[in-house]
Amino acid sequence: MAESWATFGVDLHVDVARPGVGPRRGLTDALREAVRGGRLAPGTRLPSSRSLAADLGIARNTVADAYADLVAEGWLTARQGSGTRVAERAVPVPASAARPARSLRGPAYDLVPGTPDLASFPRAAWLKASRRALAAAPDDALGYGDPRGRVELRTALAGYLARARGVRADPEHILICSGFVHGLMLLGAVLRQRGARTLAVESYGLDVHWDLIDRAGLASAPLPFDERGTRTDELPSTGAGQGGAVGAVLLTPAHQFPMGVPLQPDRRAAVVDWARRTGGLILEDDYDGEFRYDRQPVGALQGLDPDRVVYFGTASKSLAPGLRLGWLALPPDLAPEVIAAKGGADWSCGVLDQLTLAEFLTSGAYDRHVRASRLRYRRRRDQLVSALAARAPSVTATGIAAGFHAVLRLPPCTEQSVVRAAAWHGLAVHGLTSYRHPAATPAPLDALVVGYGTPSDRGWPRALEALCGALP
Amino acid sequence: MAESWATFGVDLHVDVARPGVGPRRGLTDALREAVRGGRLAPGTRLPSSRSLAADLGIARNTVADAYADLVAEGWLTARQGSGTRVAERAVPVPASAARPARSLRGPAYDLVPGTPDLASFPRAAWLKASRRALAAAPDDALGYGDPRGRVELRTALAGYLARARGVRADPEHILICSGFVHGLMLLGAVLRQRGARTLAVESYGLDVHWDLIDRAGLASAPLPFDERGTRTDELPSTGAGQGGAVGAVLLTPAHQFPMGVPLQPDRRAAVVDWARRTGGLILEDDYDGEFRYDRQPVGALQGLDPDRVVYFGTASKSLAPGLRLGWLALPPDLAPEVIAAKGGADWSCGVLDQLTLAEFLTSGAYDRHVRASRLRYRRRRDQLVSALAARAPSVTATGIAAGFHAVLRLPPCTEQSVVRAAAWHGLAVHGLTSYRHPAATPAPLDALVVGYGTPSDRGWPRALEALCGALP
């Protein structure tokens, strides 16, 4: 506290109170020092001389003179209509701030699954919904809110999920979260509180989910997998729910990630039977349920038993991950614990995006976007299948009836070399090996997991070309 | 899985594949059942007959006929320009969905501190910034992003905090979070990992923060408090940082919450000295630093030692809590751990609000809003002080040089009866007792904590009237 701070308005703290120096000189020196030291960044607009003078209790001309001095010295610029600003390049910007966000250039083409085509995000429609939603919002929507999220969005989702996914849920038992990972964090904490020790998972999935389960203090135990999907009939042998502890299983029933098969009816029945018999819980990750291309749509498992299934949905695949919006439909008797787990820790989702998504859903804009996206991805899928048939006949695409990724089966022992060849072609693509649970029992398969939704429409043909060039 | 599902497009799952029934009848029955069962909610707009027919692979007329049947039966409505919709009141809405969000009416007047005047949220300016930000955003801003948050916002904050609060931070070490609570959660986890066992706090504060510290596995130890603020010179006696464990202290240096005094220069020096000597960390909660009304502004403590202070800022007081946006300026050597703690668990803030706030800051709209709010709250503070002098001379307001709450000292042993009297007047207001740490040593004081920023401009005069009516 060696400095003696004085001020001209609470927006700017500079040392102007120097003994033996008049206000003009004091202000000029203080501003120069603030610019030189980087505390006033290049481009910053200064207050008008009128308001600064009022804040300081000095004459307006004194401020105007101080500004003029600094313009003359090159520290500030003054232009008609844009006010007085700190000159660009007046000071050296700290090295790290000047660096671009990514210092390494990414790959030229990206077919890593999990991200939709961001170039097709419906910006204009979203803004329109945003304007309408903000105009309609009551003032108290902007305050600290219900940990479940805004009632407008929960109500819109209850209607949408019922009609589009066969989910049966009351808005009271829907909870808005910032995406699947946030939802899984909450469920992990609640399961641990209920005494669970193991969460059964699928043989193929995402390591970030397994890590999260691990950090929640639970073991992840993979269920066997065959060509008909995950062997839910093997649940009793995983240890989930044994020894009196509550059991739980995490599944992607509509479109196994990444293998792409739907869970077969008998295996759906088996997992629901298990949950009813043991008091267990099913966590249903319905990440891309909107995108299905054949005539055998797969409704959500949740509809079979809303008391035993926690349904996880997300806007990350249907709209954009950057929205950070997901939702849970909770069994009524579990809802209070999950809401408490969220409410106790944070209220993480901005209300403006929640209100906008509610408007987007009820106005029909969401359906329109999903339909347009479905056509886009279906077209790309068809192009992928044709290209493979023509240029890489030894490679077969599976799991292609839905979503926006495919599994390309490769000849034995070629996965690693194909991923390396792709990298040489400037193409980012993942091998299936990285999606296999370390304790999984099925024999490893050589395959690529190709996210054909990731590129823009413009980038897609070249990404496909690069892929074909890397395949055997 | 007894049902055999068929579909007309993946947006709607209904059983139309019934043997021996033509497509018109099948569709009509299936739709009627979906409406009756609540799976198609009242007001839902149905797809156009053209697109539904295309999805189903049946004639458009068949769909149009099915719709006409259901309009005739009263299940659907058709209006020029708004398409075909599920009729309002076609089905009983589940009881809880029809219930208003709050079944209990709140108090008529609200002077609970912590929420700014939400009616003055700059909706038009925010939307304008939102439009500009979304137009300028690169596509990949909408994807999974940097766990620190968008670089545009971190850069804008580095400039703003330097100039307005004297904070010295590189955008690389700023982290966007969903508010103070989220930030404290992250720091709690990191402190625990570093072996901390105790977090020193102030004698007065918020119980939700103490609970959070407790859940992070840390003890909260209150520092003594006197008329010159928190006794940081007593830090060595709290046990924070003893026995080789890292020590930390949580403070509100600019405007003690709720007492309202700034931390005095010698006590600022004492806490920084302690942190340097012991390798401890200072968590600086700068919740309302923008709002100061006297000529002795209080810069952030962080500027004294950016290597030992974690600065917490928030948009919850300057704009609205519903945005769920806060920020941390992190000591460089602590940043990787905090970023890892956030990145591992979730990426919780929507990018659209982040980009909008960045635009709001760089365009000067943030400063304009803060200046307007400062005038508003200052005017209310002056009205509060005058009203007390005229109507309740036994009550003195303290902590009024900043922020938008005041502490009203009451005659001894009257706090409880005044809070009860206020409730009778329809006024929600908190006694100081609820902000006192259970282990605090200062003698309890009788006082009210009055949030004069909470009402709207329209509601404020009546809230003030109700307050005066409840005071002794």
PDB file of N, CA and C in Angstrom, chain A residues 190-264:
ATOM      1  N   VAL A 190     -24.888 -38.448  -6.816  1.00  0.00           N
ATOM      2  CA  VAL A 190     -26.085 -39.001  -6.170  1.00  0.00           C
ATOM      3  C   VAL A 190     -25.954 -40.520  -6.000  1.00  0.00           C
ATOM      4  N   LEU A 191     -25.439 -41.197  -7.014  1.00  0.00           N
ATOM      5  CA  LEU A 191     -25.276 -42.651  -6.902  1.00  0.00           C
ATOM      6  C   LEU A 191     -24.314 -43.000  -5.765  1.00  0.00           C
ATOM      7  N   ARG A 192     -23.257 -42.220  -5.655  1.00  0.00           N
ATOM      8  CA  ARG A 192     -22.273 -42.457  -4.589  1.00  0.00           C
ATOM      9  C   ARG A 192     -22.939 -42.279  -3.225  1.00  0.00           C
ATOM     10  N   GLN A 193     -23.747 -41.197  -3.109  1.00  0.00           N
ATOM     11  CA  GLN A 193     -24.476 -40.974  -1.850  1.00  0.00           C
ATOM     12  C   GLN A 193     -25.414 -42.134  -1.526  1.00  0.00           C
ATOM     13  N   ARG A 194     -25.957 -42.741  -2.579  1.00  0.00           N
ATOM     14  CA  ARG A 194     -26.884 -43.862  -2.356  1.00  0.00           C
ATOM     15  C   ARG A 194     -26.144 -45.169  -2.114  1.00  0.00           C
ATOM     16  N   GLY A 195     -24.829 -45.099  -2.056  1.00  0.00           N
ATOM     17  CA  GLY A 195     -24.060 -46.295  -1.720  1.00  0.00           C
ATOM     18  C   GLY A 195     -23.600 -47.118  -2.905  1.00  0.00           C
ATOM     19  N   ALA A 196     -23.802 -46.612  -4.141  1.00  0.00           N
ATOM     20  CA  ALA A 196     -23.337 -47.371  -5.304  1.00  0.00           C
ATOM     21  C   ALA A 196     -21.822 -47.440  -5.297  1.00  0.00           C
ATOM     22  N   ARG A 197     -21.304 -48.561  -5.784  1.00  0.00           N
ATOM     23  CA  ARG A 197     -19.852 -48.697  -5.902  1.00  0.00           C
ATOM     24  C   ARG A 197     -19.416 -48.905  -7.341  1.00  0.00           C
ATOM     25  N   THR A 198     -20.361 -49.385  -8.168  1.00  0.00           N
ATOM     26  CA  THR A 198     -20.020 -49.724  -9.555  1.00  0.00           C
ATOM     27  C   THR A 198     -21.072 -49.157 -10.489  1.00  0.00           C
ATOM     28  N   LEU A 199     -20.631 -48.626 -11.613  1.00  0.00           N
ATOM     29  CA  LEU A 199     -21.547 -48.226 -12.671  1.00  0.00           C
ATOM     30  C   LEU A 199     -21.190 -49.071 -13.896  1.00  0.00           C
ATOM     31  N   ALA A 200     -22.147 -49.921 -14.325  1.00  0.00           N
ATOM     32  CA  ALA A 200     -21.895 -50.716 -15.524  1.00  0.00           C
ATOM     33  C   ALA A 200     -21.935 -49.800 -16.744  1.00  0.00           C
ATOM     34  N   VAL A 201     -21.037 -50.034 -17.681  1.00  0.00           N
ATOM     35  CA  VAL A 201     -20.974 -49.213 -18.896  1.00  0.00           C
ATOM     36  C   VAL A 201     -20.905 -50.143 -20.102  1.00  0.00           C
ATOM     37  N   GLU A 202     -20.833 -49.555 -21.287  1.00  0.00           N
ATOM     38  CA  GLU A 202     -20.707 -50.360 -22.498  1.00  0.00           C
ATOM     39  C   GLU A 202     -19.224 -50.608 -22.813  1.00  0.00           C
ATOM     40  N   SER A 203     -18.955 -51.638 -23.604  1.00  0.00           N
ATOM     41  CA  SER A 203     -17.562 -51.955 -23.943  1.00  0.00           C
ATOM     42  C   SER A 203     -16.913 -50.845 -24.747  1.00  0.00           C
ATOM     43  N   TYR A 204     -17.745 -50.127 -25.527  1.00  0.00           N
ATOM     44  CA  TYR A 204     -17.241 -49.003 -26.306  1.00  0.00           C
ATOM     45  C   TYR A 204     -17.912 -47.730 -25.809  1.00  0.00           C
ATOM     46  N   GLY A 205     -17.129 -46.660 -25.744  1.00  0.00           N
ATOM     47  CA  GLY A 205     -17.677 -45.398 -25.261  1.00  0.00           C
ATOM     48  C   GLY A 205     -16.577 -44.346 -25.237  1.00  0.00           C
ATOM     49  N   LEU A 206     -16.747 -43.375 -24.340  1.00  0.00           N
ATOM     50  CA  LEU A 206     -15.801 -42.253 -24.268  1.00  0.00           C
ATOM     51  C   LEU A 206     -15.000 -42.300 -22.973  1.00  0.00           C
ATOM     52  N   ASP A 207     -13.690 -42.168 -23.103  1.00  0.00           N
ATOM     53  CA  ASP A 207     -12.866 -42.244 -21.894  1.00  0.00           C
ATOM     54  C   ASP A 207     -13.138 -41.080 -20.937  1.00  0.00           C
ATOM     55  N   VAL A 208     -13.550 -39.914 -21.475  1.00  0.00           N
ATOM     56  CA  VAL A 208     -13.850 -38.814 -20.543  1.00  0.00           C
ATOM     57  C   VAL A 208     -15.006 -39.186 -19.619  1.00  0.00           C
ATOM     58  N   HIS A 209     -15.938 -40.006 -20.109  1.00  0.00           N
ATOM     59  CA  HIS A 209     -17.027 -40.446 -19.230  1.00  0.00           C
ATOM     60  C   HIS A 209     -16.505 -41.427 -18.179  1.00  0.00           C
ATOM     61  N   TRP A 210     -15.667 -42.356 -18.605  1.00  0.00           N
ATOM     62  CA  TRP A 210     -15.138 -43.325 -17.634  1.00  0.00           C
ATOM     63  C   TRP A 210     -14.296 -42.612 -16.573  1.00  0.00           C
ATOM     64  N   ASP A 211     -13.535 -41.608 -16.993  1.00  0.00           N
ATOM     65  CA  ASP A 211     -12.716 -40.848 -16.031  1.00  0.00           C
ATOM     66  C   ASP A 211     -13.606 -40.136 -15.014  1.00  0.00           C
ATOM     67  N   LEU A 212     -14.707 -39.604 -15.514  1.00  0.00           N
ATOM     68  CA  LEU A 212     -15.621 -38.887 -14.658  1.00  0.00           C
ATOM     69  C   LEU A 212     -16.249 -39.820 -13.626  1.00  0.00           C
ATOM     70  N   ILE A 213     -16.599 -41.012 -14.072  1.00  0.00           N
ATOM     71  CA  ILE A 213     -17.178 -42.026 -13.184  1.00  0.00           C
ATOM     72  C   ILE A 213     -16.159 -42.381 -12.101  1.00  0.00           C
ATOM     73  N   ASP A 214     -14.935 -42.519 -12.540  1.00  0.00           N
ATOM     74  CA  ASP A 214     -13.847 -42.831 -11.626  1.00  0.00           C
ATOM     75  C   ASP A 214     -13.696 -41.722 -10.577  1.00  0.00           C
ATOM     76  N   ARG A 215     -13.733 -40.462 -11.029  1.00  0.00           N
ATOM     77  CA  ARG A 215     -13.572 -39.345 -10.092  1.00  0.00           C
ATOM     78  C   ARG A 215     -14.746 -39.227  -9.131  1.00  0.00           C
ATOM     79  N   ALA A 216     -15.914 -39.763  -9.560  1.00  0.00           N
ATOM     80  CA  ALA A 216     -17.069 -39.757  -8.665  1.00  0.00           C
ATOM     81  C   ALA A 216     -16.953 -40.853  -7.607  1.00  0.00           C
ATOM     82  N   GLY A 217     -15.880 -41.632  -7.657  1.00  0.00           N
ATOM     83  CA  GLY A 217     -15.681 -42.685  -6.664  1.00  0.00           C
ATOM     84  C   GLY A 217     -16.352 -43.996  -7.030  1.00  0.00           C
ATOM     85  N   LEU A 218     -16.686 -44.169  -8.316  1.00  0.00           N
ATOM     86  CA  LEU A 218     -17.346 -45.391  -8.772  1.00  0.00           C
ATOM     87  C   LEU A 218     -16.429 -46.143  -9.728  1.00  0.00           C
ATOM     88  N   ALA A 219     -16.545 -47.472  -9.725  1.00  0.00           N
ATOM     89  CA  ALA A 219     -15.825 -48.260 -10.729  1.00  0.00           C
ATOM     90  C   ALA A 219     -16.701 -48.374 -11.969  1.00  0.00           C
ATOM     91  N   SER A 220     -16.110 -48.297 -13.157  1.00  0.00           N
ATOM     92  CA  SER A 220     -16.884 -48.536 -14.378  1.00  0.00           C
ATOM     93  C   SER A 220     -16.607 -49.959 -14.851  1.00  0.00           C
ATOM     94  N   ALA A 221     -17.677 -50.751 -14.983  1.00  0.00           N
ATOM     95  CA  ALA A 221     -17.529 -52.167 -15.341  1.00  0.00           C
ATOM     96  C   ALA A 221     -18.168 -52.391 -16.706  1.00  0.00           C
ATOM     97  N   PRO A 222     -17.373 -52.713 -17.739  1.00  0.00           N
ATOM     98  CA  PRO A 222     -17.944 -52.839 -19.084  1.00  0.00           C
ATOM     99  C   PRO A 222     -18.752 -54.119 -19.268  1.00  0.00           C
ATOM    100  N   LEU A 223     -19.916 -53.961 -19.912  1.00  0.00           N
ATOM    101  CA  LEU A 223     -20.729 -55.108 -20.299  1.00  0.00           C
ATOM    102  C   LEU A 223     -20.205 -55.664 -21.619  1.00  0.00           C
ATOM    103  N   PRO A 224     -20.348 -56.967 -21.839  1.00  0.00           N
ATOM    104  CA  PRO A 224     -19.935 -57.517 -23.141  1.00  0.00           C
ATOM    105  C   PRO A 224     -20.756 -56.912 -24.282  1.00  0.00           C
ATOM    106  N   PHE A 225     -20.218 -57.010 -25.481  1.00  0.00           N
ATOM    107  CA  PHE A 225     -20.831 -56.412 -26.664  1.00  0.00           C
ATOM    108  C   PHE A 225     -20.753 -57.416 -27.801  1.00  0.00           C
ATOM    109  N   ASP A 226     -21.858 -57.570 -28.546  1.00  0.00           N
ATOM    110  CA  ASP A 226     -21.774 -58.384 -29.758  1.00  0.00           C
ATOM    111  C   ASP A 226     -22.523 -57.675 -30.883  1.00  0.00           C
ATOM    112  N   GLU A 227     -22.707 -58.354 -32.000  1.00  0.00           N
ATOM    113  CA  GLU A 227     -23.268 -57.665 -33.170  1.00  0.00           C
ATOM    114  C   GLU A 227     -24.708 -57.197 -32.937  1.00  0.00           C
ATOM    115  N   ARG A 228     -25.349 -57.684 -31.896  1.00  0.00           N
ATOM    116  CA  ARG A 228     -26.709 -57.244 -31.590  1.00  0.00           C
ATOM    117  C   ARG A 228     -26.733 -56.173 -30.490  1.00  0.00           C
ATOM    118  N   GLY A 229     -25.559 -55.659 -30.161  1.00  0.00           N
ATOM    119  CA  GLY A 229     -25.504 -54.566 -29.197  1.00  0.00           C
ATOM    120  C   GLY A 229     -24.946 -55.004 -27.857  1.00  0.00           C
ATOM    121  N   THR A 230     -25.206 -54.203 -26.861  1.00  0.00           N
ATOM    122  CA  THR A 230     -24.640 -54.439 -25.534  1.00  0.00           C
ATOM    123  C   THR A 230     -25.416 -55.548 -24.829  1.00  0.00           C
ATOM    124  N   ARG A 231     -24.674 -56.461 -24.194  1.00  0.00           N
ATOM    125  CA  ARG A 231     -25.265 -57.636 -23.543  1.00  0.00           C
ATOM    126  C   ARG A 231     -25.811 -57.257 -22.169  1.00  0.00           C
ATOM    127  N   THR A 232     -26.991 -56.620 -22.191  1.00  0.00           N
ATOM    128  CA  THR A 232     -27.576 -56.208 -20.917  1.00  0.00           C
ATOM    129  C   THR A 232     -27.976 -57.411 -20.059  1.00  0.00           C
ATOM    130  N   ASP A 233     -28.121 -58.582 -20.694  1.00  0.00           N
ATOM    131  CA  ASP A 233     -28.444 -59.783 -19.918  1.00  0.00           C
ATOM    132  C   ASP A 233     -27.290 -60.166 -18.991  1.00  0.00           C
ATOM    133  N   GLU A 234     -26.113 -59.575 -19.235  1.00  0.00           N
ATOM    134  CA  GLU A 234     -24.958 -59.885 -18.383  1.00  0.00           C
ATOM    135  C   GLU A 234     -24.834 -58.942 -17.185  1.00  0.00           C
ATOM    136  N   LEU A 235     -25.819 -58.043 -17.017  1.00  0.00           N
ATOM    137  CA  LEU A 235     -25.722 -57.076 -15.919  1.00  0.00           C
ATOM    138  C   LEU A 235     -25.462 -57.721 -14.558  1.00  0.00           C
ATOM    139  N   PRO A 236     -26.147 -58.827 -14.233  1.00  0.00           N
ATOM    140  CA  PRO A 236     -25.922 -59.389 -12.902  1.00  0.00           C
ATOM    141  C   PRO A 236     -24.457 -59.752 -12.648  1.00  0.00           C
ATOM    142  N   SER A 237     -23.689 -60.035 -13.700  1.00  0.00           N
ATOM    143  CA  SER A 237     -22.309 -60.461 -13.470  1.00  0.00           C
ATOM    144  C   SER A 237     -21.320 -59.298 -13.338  1.00  0.00           C
ATOM    145  N   THR A 238     -21.790 -58.049 -13.520  1.00  0.00           N
ATOM    146  CA  THR A 238     -20.843 -56.932 -13.429  1.00  0.00           C
ATOM    147  C   THR A 238     -20.565 -56.502 -12.005  1.00  0.00           C
ATOM    148  N   GLY A 239     -21.406 -56.964 -11.072  1.00  0.00           N
ATOM    149  CA  GLY A 239     -21.228 -56.491  -9.698  1.00  0.00           C
ATOM    150  C   GLY A 239     -22.028 -55.233  -9.407  1.00  0.00           C
ATOM    151  N   ALA A 240     -22.615 -54.602 -10.444  1.00  0.00           N
ATOM    152  CA  ALA A 240     -23.430 -53.402 -10.202  1.00  0.00           C
ATOM    153  C   ALA A 240     -24.657 -53.812  -9.400  1.00  0.00           C
ATOM    154  N   GLY A 241     -24.853 -53.176  -8.292  1.00  0.00           N
ATOM    155  CA  GLY A 241     -26.047 -53.432  -7.495  1.00  0.00           C
ATOM    156  C   GLY A 241     -25.939 -54.623  -6.574  1.00  0.00           C
ATOM    157  N   GLN A 242     -24.725 -55.164  -6.429  1.00  0.00           N
ATOM    158  CA  GLN A 242     -24.600 -56.310  -5.524  1.00  0.00           C
ATOM    159  C   GLN A 242     -24.207 -55.883  -4.123  1.00  0.00           C
ATOM    160  N   GLY A 243     -24.342 -56.796  -3.206  1.00  0.00           N
ATOM    161  CA  GLY A 243     -23.988 -56.499  -1.819  1.00  0.00           C
ATOM    162  C   GLY A 243     -24.863 -55.425  -1.213  1.00  0.00           C
ATOM    163  N   GLY A 244     -26.099 -55.315  -1.695  1.00  0.00           N
ATOM    164  CA  GLY A 244     -27.021 -54.339  -1.116  1.00  0.00           C
ATOM    165  C   GLY A 244     -26.856 -52.934  -1.661  1.00  0.00           C
ATOM    166  N   ALA A 245     -25.784 -52.685  -2.437  1.00  0.00           N
ATOM    167  CA  ALA A 245     -25.594 -51.336  -2.988  1.00  0.00           C
ATOM    168  C   ALA A 245     -26.511 -51.133  -4.187  1.00  0.00           C
ATOM    169  N   VAL A 246     -26.879 -49.873  -4.446  1.00  0.00           N
ATOM    170  CA  VAL A 246     -27.727 -49.580  -5.595  1.00  0.00           C
ATOM    171  C   VAL A 246     -26.904 -49.783  -6.865  1.00  0.00           C
ATOM    172  N   GLY A 247     -27.527 -50.390  -7.878  1.00  0.00           N
ATOM    173  CA  GLY A 247     -26.833 -50.639  -9.131  1.00  0.00           C
ATOM    174  C   GLY A 247     -27.250 -49.659 -10.189  1.00  0.00           C
ATOM    175  N   ALA A 248     -26.373 -49.409 -11.152  1.00  0.00           N
ATOM    176  CA  ALA A 248     -26.727 -48.494 -12.228  1.00  0.00           C
ATOM    177  C   ALA A 248     -25.941 -48.869 -13.471  1.00  0.00           C
ATOM    178  N   VAL A 249     -26.513 -48.519 -14.619  1.00  0.00           N
ATOM    179  CA  VAL A 249     -25.862 -48.821 -15.891  1.00  0.00           C
ATOM    180  C   VAL A 249     -26.039 -47.625 -16.823  1.00  0.00           C
ATOM    181  N   LEU A 250     -24.979 -47.310 -17.548  1.00  0.00           N
ATOM    182  CA  LEU A 250     -24.982 -46.205 -18.504  1.00  0.00           C
ATOM    183  C   LEU A 250     -25.015 -46.783 -19.912  1.00  0.00           C
ATOM    184  N   LEU A 251     -26.043 -46.408 -20.694  1.00  0.00           N
ATOM    185  CA  LEU A 251     -26.223 -46.983 -22.027  1.00  0.00           C
ATOM    186  C   LEU A 251     -26.524 -45.894 -23.057  1.00  0.00           C
ATOM    187  N   THR A 252     -26.260 -46.204 -24.344  1.00  0.00           N
ATOM    188  CA  THR A 252     -26.674 -45.363 -25.472  1.00  0.00           C
ATOM    189  C   THR A 252     -27.629 -46.197 -26.324  1.00  0.00           C
ATOM    190  N   PRO A 253     -28.878 -46.361 -25.864  1.00  0.00           N
ATOM    191  CA  PRO A 253     -29.773 -47.367 -26.474  1.00  0.00           C
ATOM    192  C   PRO A 253     -30.171 -47.059 -27.913  1.00  0.00           C
ATOM    193  N   ALA A 254     -30.377 -45.793 -28.267  1.00  0.00           N
ATOM    194  CA  ALA A 254     -30.891 -45.497 -29.594  1.00  0.00           C
ATOM    195  C   ALA A 254     -29.819 -45.684 -30.658  1.00  0.00           C
ATOM    196  N   HIS A 255     -28.565 -45.456 -30.300  1.00  0.00           N
ATOM    197  CA  HIS A 255     -27.495 -45.441 -31.296  1.00  0.00           C
ATOM    198  C   HIS A 255     -26.188 -45.586 -30.534  1.00  0.00           C
ATOM    199  N   GLN A 256     -25.785 -46.851 -30.335  1.00  0.00           N
ATOM    200  CA  GLN A 256     -24.613 -47.100 -29.488  1.00  0.00           C
ATOM    201  C   GLN A 256     -23.434 -46.251 -29.947  1.00  0.00           C
ATOM    202  N   PHE A 257     -22.810 -45.554 -28.969  1.00  0.00           N
ATOM    203  CA  PHE A 257     -21.648 -44.762 -29.337  1.00  0.00           C
ATOM    204  C   PHE A 257     -20.387 -45.515 -28.981  1.00  0.00           C
ATOM    205  N   PRO A 258     -19.493 -45.740 -29.942  1.00  0.00           N
ATOM    206  CA  PRO A 258     -19.550 -45.310 -31.339  1.00  0.00           C
ATOM    207  C   PRO A 258     -20.028 -46.379 -32.315  1.00  0.00           C
ATOM    208  N   MET A 259     -20.397 -47.580 -31.844  1.00  0.00           N
ATOM    209  CA  MET A 259     -20.603 -48.690 -32.788  1.00  0.00           C
ATOM    210  C   MET A 259     -21.821 -48.496 -33.686  1.00  0.00           C
ATOM    211  N   GLY A 260     -22.821 -47.752 -33.197  1.00  0.00           N
ATOM    212  CA  GLY A 260     -23.909 -47.350 -34.085  1.00  0.00           C
ATOM    213  C   GLY A 260     -25.105 -48.271 -34.133  1.00  0.00           C
ATOM    214  N   VAL A 261     -25.072 -49.410 -33.422  1.00  0.00           N
ATOM    215  CA  VAL A 261     -26.249 -50.291 -33.439  1.00  0.00           C
ATOM    216  C   VAL A 261     -27.253 -49.831 -32.393  1.00  0.00           C
ATOM    217  N   PRO A 262     -28.553 -50.041 -32.664  1.00  0.00           N
ATOM    218  CA  PRO A 262     -29.528 -49.778 -31.601  1.00  0.00           C
ATOM    219  C   PRO A 262     -29.605 -50.982 -30.666  1.00  0.00           C
ATOM    220  N   LEU A 263     -29.975 -50.735 -29.427  1.00  0.00           N
ATOM    221  CA  LEU A 263     -30.155 -51.837 -28.473  1.00  0.00           C
ATOM    222  C   LEU A 263     -31.396 -52.635 -28.884  1.00  0.00           C
ATOM    223  N   GLN A 264     -31.242 -53.953 -29.037  1.00  0.00           N
ATOM    224  CA  GLN A 264     -32.329 -54.796 -29.528  1.00  0.00           C
ATOM    225  C   GLN A 264     -33.448 -54.914 -28.486  1.00  0.00           C
TER     226      GLN A 264
END
